[in-house]
Amino acid sequence: MANENGKATVAVHKLTSCSGCQSVFLNLGEDLLTLSRLVEIRHFIEAGLNDFEAQVDIAFVEGSITTPEDEKRIREVRERSRFVVAIGACACSGGVQALRNIKDSQHWAGAIYADTAYLDSLADSRPVAQLVKIDLELWGCPISGRQLIATVRALLQGVPPVLPTEKVCQECKRAGNVCVLVSQAAPCLGPVTRAGCGALCPSFGAPCYTCFGASEQPNCEALGERLVGLGIPRRQVAERFVSISSGLETYQQAWERWRIPAKEL
């Protein structure tokens, strides 16, 4: 599937998403020139290249599977690609769309749309890996451009990329940040979230929102108990865990642990 010059070929596909992870490609700056020297991009609609049926070496897929069309497209992408890389929280965990998995999404739709007959959505929002075999996940909301380039280089060299699994807290310590959980009693989820963002939110005094998914050995129960102990209402603690990476089972279990059942509201 390499081109006539021996360069690897790449496609960037979009399912149900905000296009934020695709924008990381376009915002690479000088690294985008580096990427263009390494590979030939054959399909990337956001960059003006439309060849969905192209056979490629590496397919990057952004977005969750939320519609029947998504299901059809991801199967076709898998058939035409040597490697499939899920990029972003939506592709890796179902994203914010996965809130429908724990709530009555039909009720929400009825409250927003005058006629829901035209909506063609699945009952759940699923990550790509639940429908087809994937070769790699790049977490983030959006993904890291640095990790993207490192991943392409590693795949071209035939070795697995080395991606972080440690916690955001480790990045905070290396950056010299004051812990917002300790100093502000803020509901920071850095202790259970995978590193990779450079501790962006805590560096500006804001708590972590789980953009990069669950870290290695996430102890959500202990963290939740700590947040409740700080005086944060149980319902707010539950909702912190199901936001950007709400499709992850470990976060959904934390939501179940601290949520207030409807009959108690």
Short mmCIF file of C-alpha atoms in Angstrom, two decimals:
data_model
loop_
_atom_site.label_atom_id
_atom_site.label_comp_id
_atom_site.label_asym_id
_atom_site.label_seq_id
_atom_site.Cartn_x
_atom_site.Cartn_y
_atom_site.Cartn_z
CA MET A 1 0.00 0.00 0.00
CA ALA A 2 3.04 2.26 -0.01
CA ASN A 3 3.14 4.73 -2.88
CA GLU A 4 5.45 4.59 -5.90
CA ASN A 5 8.16 6.39 -3.91
CA GLY A 6 8.04 3.85 -1.13
CA LYS A 7 6.39 6.21 1.35
CA ALA A 8 3.79 4.84 3.72
CA THR A 9 0.22 5.94 3.03
CA VAL A 10 -2.14 7.43 5.61
CA ALA A 11 -5.84 8.21 5.94
CA VAL A 12 -7.58 10.30 8.60
CA HIS A 13 -11.23 9.36 9.13
CA LYS A 14 -13.99 11.00 11.15
CA LEU A 15 -16.93 9.33 12.87
CA THR A 16 -19.13 11.10 15.46
CA SER A 17 -16.88 13.79 16.94
CA CYS A 18 -16.06 17.49 17.09
CA SER A 19 -13.05 17.24 14.71
CA GLY A 20 -10.72 18.48 17.46
CA CYS A 21 -8.26 15.60 17.07
CA GLN A 22 -8.15 16.07 13.29
CA SER A 23 -7.32 19.71 13.91
CA VAL A 24 -4.20 18.59 15.77
CA PHE A 25 -2.85 17.38 12.41
CA LEU A 26 -3.49 20.77 10.84
CA ASN A 27 -2.02 22.66 13.79
CA LEU A 28 1.27 20.76 13.87
CA GLY A 29 3.09 23.70 12.30
CA GLU A 30 6.59 22.73 11.18
CA ASP A 31 5.93 19.15 12.33
CA LEU A 32 3.28 18.93 9.61
CA LEU A 33 6.07 19.34 7.06
CA THR A 34 7.95 16.56 8.83
CA LEU A 35 4.87 14.35 8.64
CA SER A 36 4.44 15.06 4.92
CA ARG A 37 8.02 13.91 4.33
CA LEU A 38 7.41 10.67 6.20
CA VAL A 39 4.07 9.66 4.65
CA GLU A 40 1.62 10.36 1.85
CA ILE A 41 -1.83 11.36 3.14
CA ARG A 42 -4.47 9.99 0.78
CA HIS A 43 -7.69 10.71 2.64
CA PHE A 44 -8.25 13.59 5.03
CA ILE A 45 -11.41 15.55 4.22
CA GLU A 46 -10.65 18.33 6.66
CA ALA A 47 -7.42 18.96 4.72
CA GLY A 48 -9.17 18.75 1.35
CA LEU A 49 -8.26 15.15 0.45
CA ASN A 50 -11.29 12.95 -0.21
CA ASP A 51 -10.57 9.34 -1.18
CA PHE A 52 -12.45 7.22 1.36
CA GLU A 53 -11.83 4.00 -0.55
CA ALA A 54 -8.04 4.40 -0.60
CA GLN A 55 -6.05 1.42 0.65
CA VAL A 56 -3.58 2.73 3.24
CA ASP A 57 -0.91 1.60 5.65
CA ILE A 58 -2.16 3.62 8.62
CA ALA A 59 -5.72 4.82 9.24
CA PHE A 60 -6.28 7.30 12.04
CA VAL A 61 -9.90 7.26 13.22
CA GLU A 62 -11.47 10.05 15.24
CA GLY A 63 -14.90 9.80 16.81
CA SER A 64 -17.19 7.31 18.49
CA ILE A 65 -19.62 4.85 16.95
CA THR A 66 -23.00 6.48 17.52
CA THR A 67 -24.95 5.86 14.32
CA PRO A 68 -25.56 2.92 11.94
CA GLU A 69 -23.50 4.85 9.38
CA ASP A 70 -20.56 4.91 11.82
CA GLU A 71 -20.77 1.12 12.14
CA LYS A 72 -20.70 0.66 8.38
CA ARG A 73 -17.84 3.10 7.82
CA ILE A 74 -15.53 1.74 10.51
CA ARG A 75 -15.81 -1.79 9.12
CA GLU A 76 -14.85 -0.48 5.68
CA VAL A 77 -11.91 1.46 7.16
CA ARG A 78 -10.67 -1.70 8.87
CA GLU A 79 -10.80 -3.65 5.61
CA ARG A 80 -8.75 -1.02 3.74
CA SER A 81 -6.07 -0.38 6.34
CA ARG A 82 -3.00 -2.23 7.54
CA PHE A 83 -3.00 -0.43 10.91
CA VAL A 84 -5.97 1.27 12.55
CA VAL A 85 -5.20 3.85 15.22
CA ALA A 86 -8.05 5.20 17.35
CA ILE A 87 -7.37 8.84 18.21
CA GLY A 88 -8.99 10.84 20.97
CA ALA A 89 -11.36 10.23 23.84
CA CYS A 90 -14.33 9.64 21.51
CA ALA A 91 -12.65 6.88 19.50
CA CYS A 92 -11.02 5.33 22.57
CA SER A 93 -13.88 5.47 25.08
CA GLY A 94 -17.04 6.76 23.42
CA GLY A 95 -16.37 10.35 24.50
CA VAL A 96 -18.92 12.73 25.94
CA GLN A 97 -21.45 11.02 23.66
CA ALA A 98 -21.21 7.99 25.98
CA LEU A 99 -23.23 9.90 28.56
CA ARG A 100 -26.16 8.35 26.72
CA ASN A 101 -24.95 4.95 27.96
CA ILE A 102 -25.78 5.84 31.57
CA LYS A 103 -28.72 8.18 31.03
CA ASP A 104 -32.06 8.08 29.24
CA SER A 105 -30.91 9.55 25.94
CA GLN A 106 -34.35 9.14 24.37
CA HIS A 107 -35.78 11.40 27.07
CA TRP A 108 -33.08 13.98 26.35
CA ALA A 109 -33.80 13.91 22.62
CA GLY A 110 -37.51 14.37 23.26
CA ALA A 111 -36.79 17.39 25.43
CA ILE A 112 -34.67 19.04 22.72
CA TYR A 113 -36.19 18.08 19.36
CA ALA A 114 -39.78 18.68 18.36
CA ASP A 115 -39.77 15.45 16.33
CA THR A 116 -37.29 12.65 17.08
CA ALA A 117 -38.40 10.53 14.11
CA TYR A 118 -35.57 11.96 12.01
CA LEU A 119 -32.82 11.01 14.47
CA ASP A 120 -30.84 7.94 13.49
CA SER A 121 -28.69 7.18 16.51
CA LEU A 122 -27.69 4.00 18.30
CA ALA A 123 -28.72 3.41 21.90
CA ASP A 124 -25.08 3.56 23.03
CA SER A 125 -21.95 5.45 22.01
CA ARG A 126 -19.11 2.96 21.62
CA PRO A 127 -15.35 3.17 21.17
CA VAL A 128 -13.92 1.90 17.90
CA ALA A 129 -12.36 -1.17 19.56
CA GLN A 130 -15.78 -2.54 20.48
CA LEU A 131 -16.64 -3.05 16.83
CA VAL A 132 -13.37 -3.77 14.98
CA LYS A 133 -9.82 -4.75 15.81
CA ILE A 134 -7.58 -1.76 16.38
CA ASP A 135 -3.80 -1.69 16.61
CA LEU A 136 -3.28 1.33 18.84
CA GLU A 137 -5.06 3.97 20.90
CA LEU A 138 -3.94 7.59 21.20
CA TRP A 139 -5.83 9.18 24.07
CA GLY A 140 -6.64 12.84 24.56
CA CYS A 141 -9.26 15.50 24.06
CA PRO A 142 -7.64 16.41 21.79
CA ILE A 143 -4.63 14.15 21.24
CA SER A 144 -1.06 15.36 21.64
CA GLY A 145 0.74 16.41 18.46
CA ARG A 146 4.02 15.23 19.97
CA GLN A 147 2.60 11.76 20.58
CA LEU A 148 1.12 11.73 17.07
CA ILE A 149 4.47 12.31 15.37
CA ALA A 150 6.22 9.82 17.68
CA THR A 151 3.55 7.22 16.85
CA VAL A 152 3.96 7.63 13.10
CA ARG A 153 7.75 7.32 13.39
CA ALA A 154 7.46 4.20 15.54
CA LEU A 155 4.98 2.48 13.21
CA LEU A 156 7.17 3.23 10.19
CA GLN A 157 10.11 1.65 12.00
CA GLY A 158 8.08 -1.42 12.91
CA VAL A 159 8.17 -0.91 16.68
CA PRO A 160 5.34 -0.23 19.13
CA PRO A 161 5.14 3.41 20.26
CA VAL A 162 5.98 4.12 23.89
CA LEU A 163 2.97 5.96 25.29
CA PRO A 164 2.48 7.14 28.89
CA THR A 165 0.33 5.19 31.32
CA GLU A 166 1.30 7.06 34.48
CA LYS A 167 -0.95 9.63 36.15
CA VAL A 168 -1.34 13.33 35.44
CA CYS A 169 -0.07 13.90 39.00
CA GLN A 170 3.38 12.83 37.82
CA GLU A 171 3.36 15.52 35.14
CA CYS A 172 2.18 18.06 37.70
CA LYS A 173 5.10 17.24 40.00
CA ARG A 174 7.64 17.50 37.19
CA ALA A 175 6.15 20.87 36.19
CA GLY A 176 6.41 22.14 39.76
CA ASN A 177 2.67 22.78 40.02
CA VAL A 178 0.93 23.31 43.34
CA CYS A 179 -1.65 20.53 43.75
CA VAL A 180 -5.12 21.99 43.15
CA LEU A 181 -6.72 19.08 45.00
CA VAL A 182 -4.75 19.90 48.16
CA SER A 183 -4.53 23.69 47.93
CA GLN A 184 -8.01 24.46 46.55
CA ALA A 185 -10.03 21.38 47.54
CA ALA A 186 -10.81 21.23 43.81
CA PRO A 187 -12.34 18.02 42.37
CA CYS A 188 -9.22 17.12 40.37
CA LEU A 189 -9.16 13.69 38.70
CA GLY A 190 -5.42 13.79 37.98
CA PRO A 191 -4.78 10.86 40.38
CA VAL A 192 -6.82 8.52 38.14
CA THR A 193 -6.14 10.06 34.70
CA ARG A 194 -3.48 9.07 32.18
CA ALA A 195 -0.63 11.50 31.57
CA GLY A 196 0.01 13.01 28.14
CA CYS A 197 -1.48 16.49 28.30
CA GLY A 198 1.45 18.00 30.18
CA ALA A 199 -0.86 18.69 33.15
CA LEU A 200 -2.38 21.52 31.13
CA CYS A 201 -5.41 22.31 33.30
CA PRO A 202 -3.67 22.10 36.71
CA SER A 203 -0.88 24.30 35.32
CA PHE A 204 -3.53 27.05 35.08
CA GLY A 205 -5.04 26.27 38.47
CA ALA A 206 -7.93 24.18 37.11
CA PRO A 207 -8.75 20.57 38.03
CA CYS A 208 -8.19 17.66 35.63
CA TYR A 209 -11.18 16.47 33.57
CA THR A 210 -9.97 12.97 32.46
CA CYS A 211 -9.20 13.99 28.85
CA PHE A 212 -6.58 11.26 28.44
CA GLY A 213 -8.60 8.44 29.97
CA ALA A 214 -7.82 6.19 32.91
CA SER A 215 -4.24 5.87 34.18
CA GLU A 216 -2.56 2.67 35.25
CA GLN A 217 -4.27 1.18 38.33
CA PRO A 218 -6.81 4.01 38.82
CA ASN A 219 -8.23 3.94 42.35
CA CYS A 220 -11.45 5.82 41.63
CA GLU A 221 -13.14 4.67 44.83
CA ALA A 222 -10.41 6.11 47.07
CA LEU A 223 -10.32 9.39 45.13
CA GLY A 224 -14.08 9.70 45.25
CA GLU A 225 -14.06 9.17 49.00
CA ARG A 226 -11.48 11.93 49.31
CA LEU A 227 -13.56 14.35 47.23
CA VAL A 228 -16.66 13.60 49.30
CA GLY A 229 -14.56 14.14 52.42
CA LEU A 230 -13.62 17.59 51.13
CA GLY A 231 -17.29 18.52 51.20
CA ILE A 232 -18.04 18.15 47.48
CA PRO A 233 -21.63 16.89 47.05
CA ARG A 234 -21.88 13.22 46.10
CA ARG A 235 -23.78 13.99 42.90
CA GLN A 236 -21.06 16.40 41.74
CA VAL A 237 -18.40 13.81 42.52
CA ALA A 238 -20.28 11.23 40.44
CA GLU A 239 -20.63 13.60 37.51
CA ARG A 240 -16.91 14.46 37.54
CA PHE A 241 -16.09 10.88 36.58
CA VAL A 242 -18.45 10.75 33.60
CA SER A 243 -17.53 13.65 31.40
CA ILE A 244 -14.97 13.49 28.61
CA SER A 245 -14.09 9.80 29.02
CA SER A 246 -17.47 8.71 30.33
CA GLY A 247 -17.51 5.48 28.35
CA LEU A 248 -14.79 3.87 30.47
CA GLU A 249 -16.09 1.17 32.79
CA THR A 250 -13.93 2.28 35.72
CA TYR A 251 -15.38 5.81 35.55
CA GLN A 252 -18.92 4.51 35.12
CA GLN A 253 -18.48 2.38 38.23
CA ALA A 254 -17.40 5.51 40.14
CA TRP A 255 -20.48 7.31 38.84
CA GLU A 256 -22.69 4.49 40.11
CA ARG A 257 -20.92 4.61 43.47
CA TRP A 258 -21.67 8.27 44.23
CA ARG A 259 -24.67 9.21 42.14
CA ILE A 260 -27.97 9.99 43.80
CA PRO A 261 -30.71 7.63 42.58
CA ALA A 262 -33.56 9.44 40.84
CA LYS A 263 -36.03 8.50 43.59
CA GLU A 264 -33.92 10.45 46.11
CA LEU A 265 -33.81 13.69 44.09
#
